[in-house]
């Protein structure tokens, strides 16, 4: 099993920045891809960004390209989501997820991700 714990959410004004962190523990050696998803109020969960543990970022949602950056620090078993120029539409619960496969779909298919964190709330006010 892989345990994921997110942190870094909060409330910011539009134009502000936040950095989300996701620390993985347990059977992390079985993980090849990490992803960030989000679920806005009253909407379905959507993929935000994915990254292979051994390589470059794989996917960014069109709505976050140029504003969000996904990265990982293998030594810390941590994946980050740097969010800049935040907009009210970015308000959502953000989830970290881990998959054993190297291909998770484009956009990412959440059914491929076996492990999920509890989520961290991001609220952006106008």
CSV table of C-alpha atoms in Angstrom, one decimal, residues 38-80:
chain,number,residue,atom,x,y,z
A,38,UNK,CA,-9.1,18.5,-8.3
A,39,UNK,CA,-12.9,18.6,-7.7
A,40,UNK,CA,-14.6,22.0,-7.8
A,41,UNK,CA,-17.8,22.5,-5.8
A,42,UNK,CA,-20.6,20.7,-7.5
A,43,UNK,CA,-18.5,19.4,-10.3
A,44,UNK,CA,-16.7,16.1,-11.2
A,45,UNK,CA,-13.1,15.5,-10.4
A,46,UNK,CA,-10.7,16.3,-13.1
A,47,UNK,CA,-7.0,15.8,-13.8
A,48,UNK,CA,-4.7,18.7,-13.3
A,49,UNK,CA,-1.2,17.4,-13.9
A,50,UNK,CA,0.8,14.2,-13.9
A,51,UNK,CA,4.4,13.3,-13.7
A,52,UNK,CA,6.5,10.2,-14.0
A,53,UNK,CA,8.7,9.5,-11.0
A,54,UNK,CA,11.6,9.1,-13.3
A,55,UNK,CA,11.0,11.8,-15.8
A,56,UNK,CA,9.4,15.0,-17.0
A,57,UNK,CA,5.8,16.2,-16.5
A,58,UNK,CA,3.4,14.3,-18.7
A,59,UNK,CA,0.2,16.3,-18.6
A,60,UNK,CA,-1.3,19.6,-17.8
A,61,UNK,CA,-4.9,20.5,-18.1
A,62,UNK,CA,-5.4,23.3,-20.6
A,63,UNK,CA,-6.9,25.5,-17.9
A,64,UNK,CA,-3.6,25.5,-15.8
A,65,UNK,CA,-0.9,25.5,-18.5
A,66,UNK,CA,1.6,28.2,-18.0
A,67,UNK,CA,0.4,28.8,-14.4
A,68,UNK,CA,0.9,25.5,-12.6
A,69,UNK,CA,4.0,23.4,-12.4
A,70,UNK,CA,4.3,19.8,-11.2
A,71,UNK,CA,7.6,18.5,-9.9
A,72,UNK,CA,8.9,15.8,-7.7
A,73,UNK,CA,11.7,15.2,-5.2
A,74,UNK,CA,12.5,11.6,-5.2
A,75,UNK,CA,14.8,11.9,-2.1
A,76,UNK,CA,11.8,13.2,-0.1
A,77,UNK,CA,9.1,11.0,-1.8
A,78,UNK,CA,7.3,14.2,-2.4
A,79,UNK,CA,5.4,15.6,-5.4
A,80,UNK,CA,4.6,19.3,-5.6
